[in-house]
Coordinates of C-alpha atoms in Angstrom, one line a residue:
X5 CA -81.4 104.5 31.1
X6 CA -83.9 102.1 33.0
X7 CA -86.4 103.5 34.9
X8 CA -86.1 102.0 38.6
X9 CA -88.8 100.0 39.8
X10 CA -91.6 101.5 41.4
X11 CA -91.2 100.1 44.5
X12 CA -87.5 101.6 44.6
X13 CA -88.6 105.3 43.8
X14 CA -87.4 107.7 45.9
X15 CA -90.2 110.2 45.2
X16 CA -90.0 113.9 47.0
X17 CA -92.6 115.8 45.4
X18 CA -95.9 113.6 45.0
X19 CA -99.3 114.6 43.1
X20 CA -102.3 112.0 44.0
X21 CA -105.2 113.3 41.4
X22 CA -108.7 111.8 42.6
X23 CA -110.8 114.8 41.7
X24 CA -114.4 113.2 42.5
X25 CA -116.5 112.3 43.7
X26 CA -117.3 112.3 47.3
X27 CA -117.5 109.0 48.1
X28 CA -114.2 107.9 45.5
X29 CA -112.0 110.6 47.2
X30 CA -113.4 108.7 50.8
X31 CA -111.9 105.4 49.2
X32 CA -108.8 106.8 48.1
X33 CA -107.6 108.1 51.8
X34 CA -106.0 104.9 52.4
X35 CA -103.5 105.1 49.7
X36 CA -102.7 108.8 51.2
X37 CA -101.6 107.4 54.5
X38 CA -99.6 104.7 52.5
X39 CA -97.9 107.3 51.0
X40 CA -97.3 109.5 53.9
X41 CA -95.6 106.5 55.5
X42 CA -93.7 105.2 52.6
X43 CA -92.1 108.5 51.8
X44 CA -92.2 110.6 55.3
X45 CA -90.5 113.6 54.0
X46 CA -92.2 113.9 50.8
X47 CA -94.4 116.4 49.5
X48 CA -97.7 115.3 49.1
X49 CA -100.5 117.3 47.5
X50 CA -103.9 116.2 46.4
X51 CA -105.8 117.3 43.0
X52 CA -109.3 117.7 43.8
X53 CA -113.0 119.4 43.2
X54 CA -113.7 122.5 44.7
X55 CA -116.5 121.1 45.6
X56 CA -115.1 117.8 47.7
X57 CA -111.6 119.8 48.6
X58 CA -113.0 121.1 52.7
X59 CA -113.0 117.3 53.3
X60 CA -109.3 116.8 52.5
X61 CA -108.7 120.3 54.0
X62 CA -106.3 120.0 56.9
X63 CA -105.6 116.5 56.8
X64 CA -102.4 115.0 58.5
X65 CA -101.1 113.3 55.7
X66 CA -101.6 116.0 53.2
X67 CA -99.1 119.4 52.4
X68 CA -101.3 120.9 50.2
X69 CA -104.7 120.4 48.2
X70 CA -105.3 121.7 44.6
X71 CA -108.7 122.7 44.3
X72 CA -109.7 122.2 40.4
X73 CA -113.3 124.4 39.5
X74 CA -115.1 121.7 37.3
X75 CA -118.1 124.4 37.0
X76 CA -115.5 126.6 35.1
X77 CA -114.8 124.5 32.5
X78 CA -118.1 124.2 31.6
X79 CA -119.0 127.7 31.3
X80 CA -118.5 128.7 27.8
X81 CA -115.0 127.4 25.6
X82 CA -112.7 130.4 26.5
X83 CA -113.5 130.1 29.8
X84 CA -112.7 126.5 30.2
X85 CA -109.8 126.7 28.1
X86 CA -108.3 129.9 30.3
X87 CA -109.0 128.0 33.3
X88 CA -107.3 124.7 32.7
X89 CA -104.4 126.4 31.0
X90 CA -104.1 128.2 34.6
X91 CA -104.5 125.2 36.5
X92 CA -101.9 123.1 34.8
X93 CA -99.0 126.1 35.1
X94 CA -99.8 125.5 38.5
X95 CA -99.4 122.0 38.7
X96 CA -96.2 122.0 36.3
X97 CA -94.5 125.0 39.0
X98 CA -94.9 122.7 41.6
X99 CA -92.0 120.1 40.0
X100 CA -93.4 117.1 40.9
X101 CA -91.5 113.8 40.4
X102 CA -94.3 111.4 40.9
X103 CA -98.4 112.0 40.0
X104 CA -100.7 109.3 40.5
X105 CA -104.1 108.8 38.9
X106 CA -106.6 107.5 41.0
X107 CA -109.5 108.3 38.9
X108 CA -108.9 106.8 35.3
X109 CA -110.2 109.4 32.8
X110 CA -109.3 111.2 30.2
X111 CA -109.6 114.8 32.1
X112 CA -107.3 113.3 34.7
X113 CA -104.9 111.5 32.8
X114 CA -104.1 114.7 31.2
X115 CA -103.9 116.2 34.6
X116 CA -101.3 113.6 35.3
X117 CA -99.3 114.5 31.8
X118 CA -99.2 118.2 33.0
X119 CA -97.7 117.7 36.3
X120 CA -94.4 116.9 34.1
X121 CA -93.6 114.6 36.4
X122 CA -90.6 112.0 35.7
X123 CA -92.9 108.5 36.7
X124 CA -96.7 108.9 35.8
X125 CA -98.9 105.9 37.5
X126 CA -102.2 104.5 37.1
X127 CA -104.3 101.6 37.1
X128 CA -104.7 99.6 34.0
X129 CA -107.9 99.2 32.8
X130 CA -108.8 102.9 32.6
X131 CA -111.3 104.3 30.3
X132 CA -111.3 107.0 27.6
X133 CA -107.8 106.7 26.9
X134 CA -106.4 108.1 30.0
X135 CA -103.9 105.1 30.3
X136 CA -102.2 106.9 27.6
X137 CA -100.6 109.8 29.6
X138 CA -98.9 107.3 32.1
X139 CA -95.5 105.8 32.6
X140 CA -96.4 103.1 34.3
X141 CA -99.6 101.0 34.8
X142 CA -100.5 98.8 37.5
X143 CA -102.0 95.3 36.8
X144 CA -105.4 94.7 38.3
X145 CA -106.7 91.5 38.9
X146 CA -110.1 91.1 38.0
X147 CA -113.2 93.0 40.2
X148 CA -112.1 94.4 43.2
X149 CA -113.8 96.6 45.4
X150 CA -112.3 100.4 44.9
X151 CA -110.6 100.6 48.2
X152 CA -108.3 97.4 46.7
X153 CA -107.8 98.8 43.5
X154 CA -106.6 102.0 44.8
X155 CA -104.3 100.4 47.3
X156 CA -102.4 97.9 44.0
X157 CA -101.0 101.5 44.0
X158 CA -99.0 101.8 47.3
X159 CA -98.3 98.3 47.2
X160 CA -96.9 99.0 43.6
X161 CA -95.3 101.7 45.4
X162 CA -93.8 99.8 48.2
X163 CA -96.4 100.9 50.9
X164 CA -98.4 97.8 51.2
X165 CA -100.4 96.7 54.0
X166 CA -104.0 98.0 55.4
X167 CA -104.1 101.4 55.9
X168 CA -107.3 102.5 57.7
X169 CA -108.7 105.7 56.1
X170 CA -108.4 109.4 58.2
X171 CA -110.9 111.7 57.8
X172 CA -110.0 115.2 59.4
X173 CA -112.9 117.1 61.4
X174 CA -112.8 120.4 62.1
X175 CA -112.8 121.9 65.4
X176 CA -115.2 124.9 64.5
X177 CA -117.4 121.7 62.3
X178 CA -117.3 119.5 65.5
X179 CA -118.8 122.6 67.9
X180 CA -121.6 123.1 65.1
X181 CA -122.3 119.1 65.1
X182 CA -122.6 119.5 68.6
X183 CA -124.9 122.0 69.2
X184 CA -127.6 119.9 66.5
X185 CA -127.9 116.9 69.0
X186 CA -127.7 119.2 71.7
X187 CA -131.0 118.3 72.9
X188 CA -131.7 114.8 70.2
X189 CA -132.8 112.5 72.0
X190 CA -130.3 109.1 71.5
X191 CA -129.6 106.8 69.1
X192 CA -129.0 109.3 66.5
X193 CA -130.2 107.6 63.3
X194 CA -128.8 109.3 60.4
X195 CA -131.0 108.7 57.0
X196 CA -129.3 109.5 53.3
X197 CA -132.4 109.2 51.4
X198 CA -131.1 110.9 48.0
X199 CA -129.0 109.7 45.3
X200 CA -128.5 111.1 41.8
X201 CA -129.0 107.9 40.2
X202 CA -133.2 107.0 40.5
X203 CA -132.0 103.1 40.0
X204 CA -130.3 103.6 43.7
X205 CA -132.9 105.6 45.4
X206 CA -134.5 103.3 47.8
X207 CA -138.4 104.1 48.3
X208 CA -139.1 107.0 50.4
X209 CA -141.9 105.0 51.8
X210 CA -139.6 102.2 52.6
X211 CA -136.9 104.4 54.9
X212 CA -139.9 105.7 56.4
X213 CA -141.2 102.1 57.3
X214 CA -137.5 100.8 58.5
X215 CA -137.1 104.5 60.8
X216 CA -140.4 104.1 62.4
X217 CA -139.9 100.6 63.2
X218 CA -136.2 101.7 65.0
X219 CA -137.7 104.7 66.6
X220 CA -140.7 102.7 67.8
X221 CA -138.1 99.9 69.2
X222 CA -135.0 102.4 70.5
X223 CA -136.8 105.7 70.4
X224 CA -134.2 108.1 69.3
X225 CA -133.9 110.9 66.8
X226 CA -133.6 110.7 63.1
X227 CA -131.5 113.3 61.3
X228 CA -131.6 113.4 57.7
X229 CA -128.4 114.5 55.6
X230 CA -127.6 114.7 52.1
X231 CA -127.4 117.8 49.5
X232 CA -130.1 120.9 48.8
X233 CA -131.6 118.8 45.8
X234 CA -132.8 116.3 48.5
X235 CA -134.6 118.4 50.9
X236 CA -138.1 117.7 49.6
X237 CA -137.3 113.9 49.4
X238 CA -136.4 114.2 52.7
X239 CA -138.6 115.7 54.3
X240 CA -141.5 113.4 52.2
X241 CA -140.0 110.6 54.7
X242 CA -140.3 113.0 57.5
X243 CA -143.5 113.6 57.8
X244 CA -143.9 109.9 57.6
X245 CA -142.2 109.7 60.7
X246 CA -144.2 110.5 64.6
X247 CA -140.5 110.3 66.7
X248 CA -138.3 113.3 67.1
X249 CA -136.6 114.0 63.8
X250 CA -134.3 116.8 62.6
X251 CA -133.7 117.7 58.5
X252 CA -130.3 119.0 57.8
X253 CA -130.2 118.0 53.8
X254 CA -129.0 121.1 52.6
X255 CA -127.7 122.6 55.4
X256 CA -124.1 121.3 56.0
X257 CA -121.0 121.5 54.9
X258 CA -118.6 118.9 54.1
X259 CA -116.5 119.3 57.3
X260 CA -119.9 119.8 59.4
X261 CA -121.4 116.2 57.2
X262 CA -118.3 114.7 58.4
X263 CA -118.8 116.0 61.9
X264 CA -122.2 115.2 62.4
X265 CA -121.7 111.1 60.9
X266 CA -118.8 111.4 63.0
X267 CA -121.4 111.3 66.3
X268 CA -123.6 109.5 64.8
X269 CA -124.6 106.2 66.2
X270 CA -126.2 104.4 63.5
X271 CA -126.8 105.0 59.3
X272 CA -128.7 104.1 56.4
X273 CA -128.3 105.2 53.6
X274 CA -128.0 104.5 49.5
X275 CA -125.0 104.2 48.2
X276 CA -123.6 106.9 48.3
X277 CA -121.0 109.3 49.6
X278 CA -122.2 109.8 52.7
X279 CA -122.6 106.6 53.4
X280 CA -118.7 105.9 52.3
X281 CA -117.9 108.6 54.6
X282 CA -119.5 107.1 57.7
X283 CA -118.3 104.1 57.0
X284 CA -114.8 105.4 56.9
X285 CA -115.5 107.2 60.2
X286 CA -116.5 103.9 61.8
X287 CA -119.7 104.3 62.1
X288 CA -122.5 101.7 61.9
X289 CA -124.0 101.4 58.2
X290 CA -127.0 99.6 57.0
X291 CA -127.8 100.3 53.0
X292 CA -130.1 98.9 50.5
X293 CA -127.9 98.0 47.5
X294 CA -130.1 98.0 44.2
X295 CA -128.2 98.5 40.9
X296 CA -124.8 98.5 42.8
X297 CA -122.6 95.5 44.2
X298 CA -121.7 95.4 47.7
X299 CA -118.3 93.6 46.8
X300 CA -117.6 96.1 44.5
X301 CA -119.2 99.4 46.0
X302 CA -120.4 98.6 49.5
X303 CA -119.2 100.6 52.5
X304 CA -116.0 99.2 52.5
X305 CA -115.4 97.2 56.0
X306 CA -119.1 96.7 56.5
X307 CA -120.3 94.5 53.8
X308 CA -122.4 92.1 56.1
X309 CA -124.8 95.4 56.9
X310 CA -125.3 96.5 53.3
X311 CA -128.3 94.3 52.1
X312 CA -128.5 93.7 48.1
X313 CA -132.0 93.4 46.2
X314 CA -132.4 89.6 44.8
X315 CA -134.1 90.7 41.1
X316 CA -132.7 89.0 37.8
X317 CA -130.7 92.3 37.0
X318 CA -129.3 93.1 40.6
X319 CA -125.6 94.9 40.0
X320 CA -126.4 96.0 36.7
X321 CA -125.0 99.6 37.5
X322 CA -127.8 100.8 35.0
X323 CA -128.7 104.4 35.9
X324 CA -132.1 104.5 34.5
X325 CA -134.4 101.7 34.3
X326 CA -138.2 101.4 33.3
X327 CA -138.7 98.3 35.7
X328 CA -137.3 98.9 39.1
X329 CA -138.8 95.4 40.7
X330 CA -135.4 96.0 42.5
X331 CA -137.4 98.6 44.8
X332 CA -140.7 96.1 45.4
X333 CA -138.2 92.9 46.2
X334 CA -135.8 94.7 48.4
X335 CA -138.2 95.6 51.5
X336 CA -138.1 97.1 54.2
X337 CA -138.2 93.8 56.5
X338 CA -135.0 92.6 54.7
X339 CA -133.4 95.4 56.4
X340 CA -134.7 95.6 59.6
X341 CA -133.3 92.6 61.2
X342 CA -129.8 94.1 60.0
X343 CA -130.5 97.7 61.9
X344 CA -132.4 95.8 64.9
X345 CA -128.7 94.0 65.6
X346 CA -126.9 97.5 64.9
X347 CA -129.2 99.2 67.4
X348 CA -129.7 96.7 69.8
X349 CA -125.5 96.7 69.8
X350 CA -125.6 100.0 70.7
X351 CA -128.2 99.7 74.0
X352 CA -126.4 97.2 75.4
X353 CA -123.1 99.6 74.7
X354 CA -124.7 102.0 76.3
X355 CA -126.7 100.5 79.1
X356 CA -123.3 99.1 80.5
X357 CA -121.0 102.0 80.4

């Protein structure tokens, strides 16, 4: 027989697979609370990394996350082929009717297969192949930013409309936050100086010029976040700085990172996922966008703050480059007048409250 349309599916039991990475599974949080609305009763569980599931932990719209250990599977053959054979009995005893591929790759479009659910969507356009393991693919009209591609899903799905993103902070995360600024001097300037690609890593010397011009201007405190590997770049910026700073890279977790951008009154940041995640917590986001487009990565609501480089082979998405005039064009002043109006928003907040 036919299969209904999409948009007629009465789904009970639904998979969304978006394993990674931090700031994808931030983009994808709209589509949840689509879902959650469209089908109320459902089941909804999310296939994640271990690594990125305390984010989604507890969430409002979710029933259950499925943590998947990627550092398993590449620990030796056996050992990656005992743990995936585990995780998929575990997604096939769950009986769901709908999956949903959000991340378009081989490794999750065979998740999708081995959920054994009835109607298998994803986007079309996906790479190695995974397009091969779904029912049903959803036509995408040229470049959009991810947020929009994600959400030609729930409107494929009948749960159209903007969805604004919900990021659950823990109570026990928010307390910790807390106690940080306890005595932080205000604005609370949060820096992301770290990236794993080098083509996206803005200058340390240049987040050390913009934060001493803000601190000189609002005063305030500058807290630097990001993972272990970017203590040392970090704190290379911080002891560039003379104003009250504090260096947690390294030292959060995900619900604490969420909890601390969540008081934040100000970011910059590459892009990256902590800079997605602030966005989604409505914070104010300035970023230097090198090798990345704004209309296609930039933090998604905030486009107007994030500030791309002007060089012949700006948004080439390369990962390594032997030039980097992206890093000498894109200064430090072209960002400044951005953060100036951010922070100078903020005083006036502040002075009349």
């Amino acid at each position: 027989m036919p299969r209904p349309p999409l948009c007629d599916l009465n789904a009970e039991r639904i998979a969304i697979i978006k394993p990674s990475a931090l700031g994808d599974v931030v983009h994808a949080l709209p589509v949840l609370t689509a879902l959650r609305q469209r089908f109320p009763r459902a089941y909804v569980a999310w296939v994640v990394n271990r690594a990125y599931e305390p984010l989604l932990r507890g969430h409002r719209d979710l029933d259950e996350t499925l943590a998947f250990d990627r550092g398993a599977v590449r620990s030796g053959f056996w050992r990656a082929a005992r743990t995936c054979a585990g995780f998929f009995r575990e997604l096939r005893r769950r009986n769901f009717d709908l999956a949903i591929d959000l991340q378009g790759l081989f490794r999750s479009g065979i998740m999708t297969a081995a959920t054994g659910a009835a109607r298998r969507v994803g986007l079309a356009g996906t790479r190695e192949g995974a397009g091969w393991f779904y029912t049903d693919c959803v036509a995408v009209p040229g470049k959009l930013h991810a947020v929009d591609r994600y959400a030609l899903v729930a409107e494929a799905l009948g749960a159209g409309g903007r969805h604004e993103p919900h990021v659950p902070l823990a109570a026990e995360a928010v307390a910790w936050a807390d106690e940080q600024l306890r005595d932080c001097p205000r604005p609370w300037l949060a820096l992301g100086v770290g990236s794993r690609w080098l083509t996206k890593r803005w200058l340390p010397a240049h987040f050390a010029t913009l934060a001493r011009a803000a601190q000189s201007a609002f005063g305030g405190t500058v807290l630097f976040v990001g993972g272990a590997d970017e203590v040392e770049l970090a704190e290379e910026v911080r002891l560039r700085l003379t104003g009250p700073t504090r260096n947690l890279s390294g030292k959060t977790t995900l619900p604490q990172l969420a909890a601390l951008l969540a008081r934040v009154d100000a970011m910059v940041a590459n892009d990256t996922g902590p800079l997605h995640l602030a966005a989604a917590l409505g914070r104010a986001v300035v970023a230097p966008y090198t090798c990345t487009e704004v209309s296609l990565t930039g933090p998604y609501g905030a486009f107007d703050r994030a500030v791309e480089t002007k060089v012949w082979c700006a948004g080439s998405c390369l990962k390594r480059c032997a030039r980097m005039e992206c890093m000498a064009e894109l200064t430090p002043d072209r960002l400044w007048p951005v953060l100036h109006e951010v922070l100078l928003r903020w005083r006036n907040q502040n002075q009349c409250a």
